[in-house]
Amino acid sequence: MRQEQLMPLPDPDWIETLRAEAEKPGRTKAAIAKELGISRPAVSLICAGKYTARLNKVGVKIAAKVMALYGRKVWCAHLRTSISNDQCRENHNAPMTMSDPVRLKQWAACHACPLNPKNMEEESHAVGHDARSPKDIPGRSGNDHHPAHLRNGGT
């Protein structure tokens, strides 16, 4: 039986950007790893194209950070590529359109994106949100997770 050879796929932008940063004079992979919050061996393996874990899992963790720190771009999870800060801003400021399904999906993705400044503000407010346990809230007990009208047969 003949073994078929797979066509090699190009590396994502964030990996190319990471490699370029690692090749700059005076830069060390240890320093880059510290900035990204990952191990030095992980940076080495990613740059060498020998990282054994799924790159999509690593990409979720560090792609946006790589592009923001070293590429002057942001990682768009919806488009699955890096885009300029200006394009990102245009996308998340665009009005919702019902006539174009592609643009509607982009609009929805932008409004759910953690890079959207509106979402960053909501997260910072959520930190100070009511952190009481359910048993500290009047009318609720620790084991009580459903409203009274659902517990009593829906009446």
mmCIF file with all atom_site columns, C-alpha atoms in Angstrom:
data_model
loop_
_atom_site.group_PDB
_atom_site.id
_atom_site.type_symbol
_atom_site.label_atom_id
_atom_site.label_alt_id
_atom_site.label_comp_id
_atom_site.label_asym_id
_atom_site.label_entity_id
_atom_site.label_seq_id
_atom_site.pdbx_PDB_ins_code
_atom_site.Cartn_x
_atom_site.Cartn_y
_atom_site.Cartn_z
_atom_site.occupancy
_atom_site.B_iso_or_equiv
_atom_site.pdbx_formal_charge
_atom_site.auth_seq_id
_atom_site.auth_comp_id
_atom_site.auth_asym_id
_atom_site.auth_atom_id
_atom_site.pdbx_PDB_model_num
ATOM 1   C CA . MET A 1 1   ? 0.000   0.000  0.000  1.00 0.00 ? 1   MET A CA 1
ATOM 2   C CA . ARG A 1 2   ? 1.314   3.431  -0.945 1.00 0.00 ? 2   ARG A CA 1
ATOM 3   C CA . GLN A 1 3   ? 1.415   6.078  1.742  1.00 0.00 ? 3   GLN A CA 1
ATOM 4   C CA . GLU A 1 4   ? 0.001   9.394  0.591  1.00 0.00 ? 4   GLU A CA 1
ATOM 5   C CA . GLN A 1 5   ? 1.939   12.506 1.386  1.00 0.00 ? 5   GLN A CA 1
ATOM 6   C CA . LEU A 1 6   ? -0.056  15.332 2.926  1.00 0.00 ? 6   LEU A CA 1
ATOM 7   C CA . MET A 1 7   ? 0.212   18.808 1.551  1.00 0.00 ? 7   MET A CA 1
ATOM 8   C CA . PRO A 1 8   ? 1.900   21.036 4.123  1.00 0.00 ? 8   PRO A CA 1
ATOM 9   C CA . LEU A 1 9   ? -0.240  23.895 5.372  1.00 0.00 ? 9   LEU A CA 1
ATOM 10  C CA . PRO A 1 10  ? 1.199   27.342 6.009  1.00 0.00 ? 10  PRO A CA 1
ATOM 11  C CA . ASP A 1 11  ? 1.683   28.273 9.637  1.00 0.00 ? 11  ASP A CA 1
ATOM 12  C CA . PRO A 1 12  ? -0.775  30.737 11.182 1.00 0.00 ? 12  PRO A CA 1
ATOM 13  C CA . ASP A 1 13  ? 0.257   34.408 11.310 1.00 0.00 ? 13  ASP A CA 1
ATOM 14  C CA . TRP A 1 14  ? 0.822   34.300 15.045 1.00 0.00 ? 14  TRP A CA 1
ATOM 15  C CA . ILE A 1 15  ? 3.443   31.553 14.705 1.00 0.00 ? 15  ILE A CA 1
ATOM 16  C CA . GLU A 1 16  ? 5.277   33.476 11.974 1.00 0.00 ? 16  GLU A CA 1
ATOM 17  C CA . THR A 1 17  ? 5.192   36.573 14.191 1.00 0.00 ? 17  THR A CA 1
ATOM 18  C CA . LEU A 1 18  ? 6.493   34.572 17.163 1.00 0.00 ? 18  LEU A CA 1
ATOM 19  C CA . ARG A 1 19  ? 9.352   33.183 15.053 1.00 0.00 ? 19  ARG A CA 1
ATOM 20  C CA . ALA A 1 20  ? 10.268  36.645 13.798 1.00 0.00 ? 20  ALA A CA 1
ATOM 21  C CA . GLU A 1 21  ? 10.344  37.969 17.358 1.00 0.00 ? 21  GLU A CA 1
ATOM 22  C CA . ALA A 1 22  ? 12.513  35.054 18.532 1.00 0.00 ? 22  ALA A CA 1
ATOM 23  C CA . GLU A 1 23  ? 14.989  35.678 15.682 1.00 0.00 ? 23  GLU A CA 1
ATOM 24  C CA . LYS A 1 24  ? 15.518  39.348 16.547 1.00 0.00 ? 24  LYS A CA 1
ATOM 25  C CA . PRO A 1 25  ? 19.006  40.132 17.847 1.00 0.00 ? 25  PRO A CA 1
ATOM 26  C CA . GLY A 1 26  ? 19.115  40.345 21.625 1.00 0.00 ? 26  GLY A CA 1
ATOM 27  C CA . ARG A 1 27  ? 15.800  38.526 22.140 1.00 0.00 ? 27  ARG A CA 1
ATOM 28  C CA . THR A 1 28  ? 15.713  35.267 24.040 1.00 0.00 ? 28  THR A CA 1
ATOM 29  C CA . LYS A 1 29  ? 13.045  32.613 23.972 1.00 0.00 ? 29  LYS A CA 1
ATOM 30  C CA . ALA A 1 30  ? 13.066  32.652 27.766 1.00 0.00 ? 30  ALA A CA 1
ATOM 31  C CA . ALA A 1 31  ? 12.146  36.361 27.795 1.00 0.00 ? 31  ALA A CA 1
ATOM 32  C CA . ILE A 1 32  ? 9.434   35.822 25.193 1.00 0.00 ? 32  ILE A CA 1
ATOM 33  C CA . ALA A 1 33  ? 8.041   32.873 27.163 1.00 0.00 ? 33  ALA A CA 1
ATOM 34  C CA . LYS A 1 34  ? 7.903   34.989 30.319 1.00 0.00 ? 34  LYS A CA 1
ATOM 35  C CA . GLU A 1 35  ? 6.047   37.773 28.478 1.00 0.00 ? 35  GLU A CA 1
ATOM 36  C CA . LEU A 1 36  ? 3.536   35.258 27.096 1.00 0.00 ? 36  LEU A CA 1
ATOM 37  C CA . GLY A 1 37  ? 3.128   33.296 30.313 1.00 0.00 ? 37  GLY A CA 1
ATOM 38  C CA . ILE A 1 38  ? 4.214   29.959 28.814 1.00 0.00 ? 38  ILE A CA 1
ATOM 39  C CA . SER A 1 39  ? 7.325   27.804 29.180 1.00 0.00 ? 39  SER A CA 1
ATOM 40  C CA . ARG A 1 40  ? 10.549  28.408 27.251 1.00 0.00 ? 40  ARG A CA 1
ATOM 41  C CA . PRO A 1 41  ? 10.477  24.891 25.772 1.00 0.00 ? 41  PRO A CA 1
ATOM 42  C CA . ALA A 1 42  ? 6.957   25.567 24.452 1.00 0.00 ? 42  ALA A CA 1
ATOM 43  C CA . VAL A 1 43  ? 8.213   28.681 22.636 1.00 0.00 ? 43  VAL A CA 1
ATOM 44  C CA . SER A 1 44  ? 11.143  26.700 21.193 1.00 0.00 ? 44  SER A CA 1
ATOM 45  C CA . LEU A 1 45  ? 8.930   23.850 20.030 1.00 0.00 ? 45  LEU A CA 1
ATOM 46  C CA . ILE A 1 46  ? 6.333   26.180 18.478 1.00 0.00 ? 46  ILE A CA 1
ATOM 47  C CA . CYS A 1 47  ? 9.036   28.126 16.624 1.00 0.00 ? 47  CYS A CA 1
ATOM 48  C CA . ALA A 1 48  ? 10.621  24.876 15.380 1.00 0.00 ? 48  ALA A CA 1
ATOM 49  C CA . GLY A 1 49  ? 7.255   23.525 14.219 1.00 0.00 ? 49  GLY A CA 1
ATOM 50  C CA . LYS A 1 50  ? 7.578   20.535 16.538 1.00 0.00 ? 50  LYS A CA 1
ATOM 51  C CA . TYR A 1 51  ? 5.013   21.343 19.211 1.00 0.00 ? 51  TYR A CA 1
ATOM 52  C CA . THR A 1 52  ? 3.159   18.089 19.885 1.00 0.00 ? 52  THR A CA 1
ATOM 53  C CA . ALA A 1 53  ? -0.066  19.449 21.376 1.00 0.00 ? 53  ALA A CA 1
ATOM 54  C CA . ARG A 1 54  ? -2.827  20.790 19.177 1.00 0.00 ? 54  ARG A CA 1
ATOM 55  C CA . LEU A 1 55  ? -1.880  24.253 18.002 1.00 0.00 ? 55  LEU A CA 1
ATOM 56  C CA . ASN A 1 56  ? -5.496  25.408 18.111 1.00 0.00 ? 56  ASN A CA 1
ATOM 57  C CA . LYS A 1 57  ? -5.480  24.944 21.904 1.00 0.00 ? 57  LYS A CA 1
ATOM 58  C CA . VAL A 1 58  ? -2.216  26.862 22.243 1.00 0.00 ? 58  VAL A CA 1
ATOM 59  C CA . GLY A 1 59  ? -3.475  29.435 19.770 1.00 0.00 ? 59  GLY A CA 1
ATOM 60  C CA . VAL A 1 60  ? -6.519  30.154 21.902 1.00 0.00 ? 60  VAL A CA 1
ATOM 61  C CA . LYS A 1 61  ? -4.252  30.800 24.859 1.00 0.00 ? 61  LYS A CA 1
ATOM 62  C CA . ILE A 1 62  ? -1.515  32.934 23.287 1.00 0.00 ? 62  ILE A CA 1
ATOM 63  C CA . ALA A 1 63  ? -2.299  33.924 19.657 1.00 0.00 ? 63  ALA A CA 1
ATOM 64  C CA . ALA A 1 64  ? -3.959  37.211 20.609 1.00 0.00 ? 64  ALA A CA 1
ATOM 65  C CA . LYS A 1 65  ? -1.150  38.067 23.003 1.00 0.00 ? 65  LYS A CA 1
ATOM 66  C CA . VAL A 1 66  ? 1.548   37.271 20.406 1.00 0.00 ? 66  VAL A CA 1
ATOM 67  C CA . MET A 1 67  ? -0.109  39.483 17.802 1.00 0.00 ? 67  MET A CA 1
ATOM 68  C CA . ALA A 1 68  ? -0.738  42.328 20.238 1.00 0.00 ? 68  ALA A CA 1
ATOM 69  C CA . LEU A 1 69  ? 2.779   42.304 21.693 1.00 0.00 ? 69  LEU A CA 1
ATOM 70  C CA . TYR A 1 70  ? 4.838   41.578 18.605 1.00 0.00 ? 70  TYR A CA 1
ATOM 71  C CA . GLY A 1 71  ? 2.673   41.935 15.521 1.00 0.00 ? 71  GLY A CA 1
ATOM 72  C CA . ARG A 1 72  ? 0.878   45.192 16.225 1.00 0.00 ? 72  ARG A CA 1
ATOM 73  C CA . LYS A 1 73  ? -2.216  43.292 15.255 1.00 0.00 ? 73  LYS A CA 1
ATOM 74  C CA . VAL A 1 74  ? -4.926  41.409 17.075 1.00 0.00 ? 74  VAL A CA 1
ATOM 75  C CA . TRP A 1 75  ? -6.041  37.832 16.622 1.00 0.00 ? 75  TRP A CA 1
ATOM 76  C CA . CYS A 1 76  ? -9.615  37.619 15.358 1.00 0.00 ? 76  CYS A CA 1
ATOM 77  C CA . ALA A 1 77  ? -10.973 34.282 16.550 1.00 0.00 ? 77  ALA A CA 1
ATOM 78  C CA . HIS A 1 78  ? -13.968 34.610 14.234 1.00 0.00 ? 78  HIS A CA 1
ATOM 79  C CA . LEU A 1 79  ? -11.892 35.186 11.086 1.00 0.00 ? 79  LEU A CA 1
ATOM 80  C CA . ARG A 1 80  ? -9.125  32.908 12.394 1.00 0.00 ? 80  ARG A CA 1
ATOM 81  C CA . THR A 1 81  ? -6.435  35.328 11.313 1.00 0.00 ? 81  THR A CA 1
ATOM 82  C CA . SER A 1 82  ? -4.700  38.419 12.572 1.00 0.00 ? 82  SER A CA 1
ATOM 83  C CA . ILE A 1 83  ? -6.145  41.777 11.639 1.00 0.00 ? 83  ILE A CA 1
ATOM 84  C CA . SER A 1 84  ? -5.040  45.346 12.202 1.00 0.00 ? 84  SER A CA 1
ATOM 85  C CA . ASN A 1 85  ? -6.279  47.226 15.241 1.00 0.00 ? 85  ASN A CA 1
ATOM 86  C CA . ASP A 1 86  ? -8.124  49.577 12.879 1.00 0.00 ? 86  ASP A CA 1
ATOM 87  C CA . GLN A 1 87  ? -9.932  46.718 11.150 1.00 0.00 ? 87  GLN A CA 1
ATOM 88  C CA . CYS A 1 88  ? -10.878 45.249 14.522 1.00 0.00 ? 88  CYS A CA 1
ATOM 89  C CA . ARG A 1 89  ? -12.245 48.619 15.646 1.00 0.00 ? 89  ARG A CA 1
ATOM 90  C CA . GLU A 1 90  ? -14.215 48.999 12.390 1.00 0.00 ? 90  GLU A CA 1
ATOM 91  C CA . ASN A 1 91  ? -15.677 45.517 12.790 1.00 0.00 ? 91  ASN A CA 1
ATOM 92  C CA . HIS A 1 92  ? -16.846 45.984 16.372 1.00 0.00 ? 92  HIS A CA 1
ATOM 93  C CA . ASN A 1 93  ? -18.198 49.492 15.694 1.00 0.00 ? 93  ASN A CA 1
ATOM 94  C CA . ALA A 1 94  ? -20.108 48.422 12.562 1.00 0.00 ? 94  ALA A CA 1
ATOM 95  C CA . PRO A 1 95  ? -23.893 48.495 12.827 1.00 0.00 ? 95  PRO A CA 1
ATOM 96  C CA . MET A 1 96  ? -25.798 45.220 12.900 1.00 0.00 ? 96  MET A CA 1
ATOM 97  C CA . THR A 1 97  ? -27.006 44.194 9.459  1.00 0.00 ? 97  THR A CA 1
ATOM 98  C CA . MET A 1 98  ? -29.742 41.654 8.794  1.00 0.00 ? 98  MET A CA 1
ATOM 99  C CA . SER A 1 99  ? -29.271 41.587 5.006  1.00 0.00 ? 99  SER A CA 1
ATOM 100 C CA . ASP A 1 100 ? -25.834 39.932 4.933  1.00 0.00 ? 100 ASP A CA 1
ATOM 101 C CA . PRO A 1 101 ? -25.437 36.702 6.939  1.00 0.00 ? 101 PRO A CA 1
ATOM 102 C CA . VAL A 1 102 ? -21.625 36.884 6.858  1.00 0.00 ? 102 VAL A CA 1
ATOM 103 C CA . ARG A 1 103 ? -21.595 40.408 8.295  1.00 0.00 ? 103 ARG A CA 1
ATOM 104 C CA . LEU A 1 104 ? -24.245 39.434 10.847 1.00 0.00 ? 104 LEU A CA 1
ATOM 105 C CA . LYS A 1 105 ? -22.049 36.578 12.091 1.00 0.00 ? 105 LYS A CA 1
ATOM 106 C CA . GLN A 1 106 ? -19.073 38.967 12.258 1.00 0.00 ? 106 GLN A CA 1
ATOM 107 C CA . TRP A 1 107 ? -21.163 41.486 14.197 1.00 0.00 ? 107 TRP A CA 1
ATOM 108 C CA . ALA A 1 108 ? -22.280 38.807 16.689 1.00 0.00 ? 108 ALA A CA 1
ATOM 109 C CA . ALA A 1 109 ? -18.716 37.511 17.099 1.00 0.00 ? 109 ALA A CA 1
ATOM 110 C CA . CYS A 1 110 ? -17.387 41.036 17.684 1.00 0.00 ? 110 CYS A CA 1
ATOM 111 C CA . HIS A 1 111 ? -19.977 41.761 20.331 1.00 0.00 ? 111 HIS A CA 1
ATOM 112 C CA . ALA A 1 112 ? -19.096 38.557 22.188 1.00 0.00 ? 112 ALA A CA 1
ATOM 113 C CA . CYS A 1 113 ? -15.322 39.001 21.759 1.00 0.00 ? 113 CYS A CA 1
ATOM 114 C CA . PRO A 1 114 ? -13.232 39.528 24.911 1.00 0.00 ? 114 PRO A CA 1
ATOM 115 C CA . LEU A 1 115 ? -11.100 42.083 22.988 1.00 0.00 ? 115 LEU A CA 1
ATOM 116 C CA . ASN A 1 116 ? -14.110 44.344 22.461 1.00 0.00 ? 116 ASN A CA 1
ATOM 117 C CA . PRO A 1 117 ? -13.653 47.350 24.794 1.00 0.00 ? 117 PRO A CA 1
ATOM 118 C CA . LYS A 1 118 ? -17.333 47.162 25.804 1.00 0.00 ? 118 LYS A CA 1
ATOM 119 C CA . ASN A 1 119 ? -16.821 43.603 27.053 1.00 0.00 ? 119 ASN A CA 1
ATOM 120 C CA . MET A 1 120 ? -13.659 44.595 28.917 1.00 0.00 ? 120 MET A CA 1
ATOM 121 C CA . GLU A 1 121 ? -15.634 47.262 30.798 1.00 0.00 ? 121 GLU A CA 1
ATOM 122 C CA . GLU A 1 122 ? -18.357 44.760 31.719 1.00 0.00 ? 122 GLU A CA 1
ATOM 123 C CA . GLU A 1 123 ? -15.766 42.287 33.035 1.00 0.00 ? 123 GLU A CA 1
ATOM 124 C CA . SER A 1 124 ? -14.175 44.942 35.237 1.00 0.00 ? 124 SER A CA 1
ATOM 125 C CA . HIS A 1 125 ? -17.603 45.823 36.674 1.00 0.00 ? 125 HIS A CA 1
ATOM 126 C CA . ALA A 1 126 ? -18.422 42.151 37.195 1.00 0.00 ? 126 ALA A CA 1
ATOM 127 C CA . VAL A 1 127 ? -15.497 41.786 39.596 1.00 0.00 ? 127 VAL A CA 1
ATOM 128 C CA . GLY A 1 128 ? -17.224 44.036 42.108 1.00 0.00 ? 128 GLY A CA 1
ATOM 129 C CA . HIS A 1 129 ? -20.577 42.325 41.517 1.00 0.00 ? 129 HIS A CA 1
ATOM 130 C CA . ASP A 1 130 ? -22.592 40.838 44.362 1.00 0.00 ? 130 ASP A CA 1
ATOM 131 C CA . ALA A 1 131 ? -20.338 38.008 45.544 1.00 0.00 ? 131 ALA A CA 1
ATOM 132 C CA . ARG A 1 132 ? -22.647 36.743 48.303 1.00 0.00 ? 132 ARG A CA 1
ATOM 133 C CA . SER A 1 133 ? -23.380 33.053 48.434 1.00 0.00 ? 133 SER A CA 1
ATOM 134 C CA . PRO A 1 134 ? -26.983 31.974 47.723 1.00 0.00 ? 134 PRO A CA 1
ATOM 135 C CA . LYS A 1 135 ? -27.676 31.349 51.425 1.00 0.00 ? 135 LYS A CA 1
ATOM 136 C CA . ASP A 1 136 ? -26.719 34.990 52.220 1.00 0.00 ? 136 ASP A CA 1
ATOM 137 C CA . ILE A 1 137 ? -29.343 36.357 49.818 1.00 0.00 ? 137 ILE A CA 1
ATOM 138 C CA . PRO A 1 138 ? -32.769 36.865 51.435 1.00 0.00 ? 138 PRO A CA 1
ATOM 139 C CA . GLY A 1 139 ? -35.268 34.169 50.415 1.00 0.00 ? 139 GLY A CA 1
ATOM 140 C CA . ARG A 1 140 ? -32.574 31.749 49.193 1.00 0.00 ? 140 ARG A CA 1
ATOM 141 C CA . SER A 1 141 ? -30.925 28.797 50.884 1.00 0.00 ? 141 SER A CA 1
ATOM 142 C CA . GLY A 1 142 ? -27.639 27.136 50.028 1.00 0.00 ? 142 GLY A CA 1
ATOM 143 C CA . ASN A 1 143 ? -29.361 24.167 48.319 1.00 0.00 ? 143 ASN A CA 1
ATOM 144 C CA . ASP A 1 144 ? -31.990 26.326 46.670 1.00 0.00 ? 144 ASP A CA 1
ATOM 145 C CA . HIS A 1 145 ? -31.032 26.912 43.015 1.00 0.00 ? 145 HIS A CA 1
ATOM 146 C CA . HIS A 1 146 ? -34.485 27.352 41.469 1.00 0.00 ? 146 HIS A CA 1
ATOM 147 C CA . PRO A 1 147 ? -37.116 30.055 41.951 1.00 0.00 ? 147 PRO A CA 1
ATOM 148 C CA . ALA A 1 148 ? -40.021 29.120 44.233 1.00 0.00 ? 148 ALA A CA 1
ATOM 149 C CA . HIS A 1 149 ? -42.570 28.977 41.402 1.00 0.00 ? 149 HIS A CA 1
ATOM 150 C CA . LEU A 1 150 ? -40.494 26.268 39.656 1.00 0.00 ? 150 LEU A CA 1
ATOM 151 C CA . ARG A 1 151 ? -39.989 24.218 42.825 1.00 0.00 ? 151 ARG A CA 1
ATOM 152 C CA . ASN A 1 152 ? -43.720 24.153 43.670 1.00 0.00 ? 152 ASN A CA 1
ATOM 153 C CA . GLY A 1 153 ? -44.970 22.552 40.474 1.00 0.00 ? 153 GLY A CA 1
ATOM 154 C CA . GLY A 1 154 ? -44.858 25.670 38.316 1.00 0.00 ? 154 GLY A CA 1
ATOM 155 C CA . THR A 1 155 ? -47.580 27.638 40.110 1.00 0.00 ? 155 THR A CA 1
#
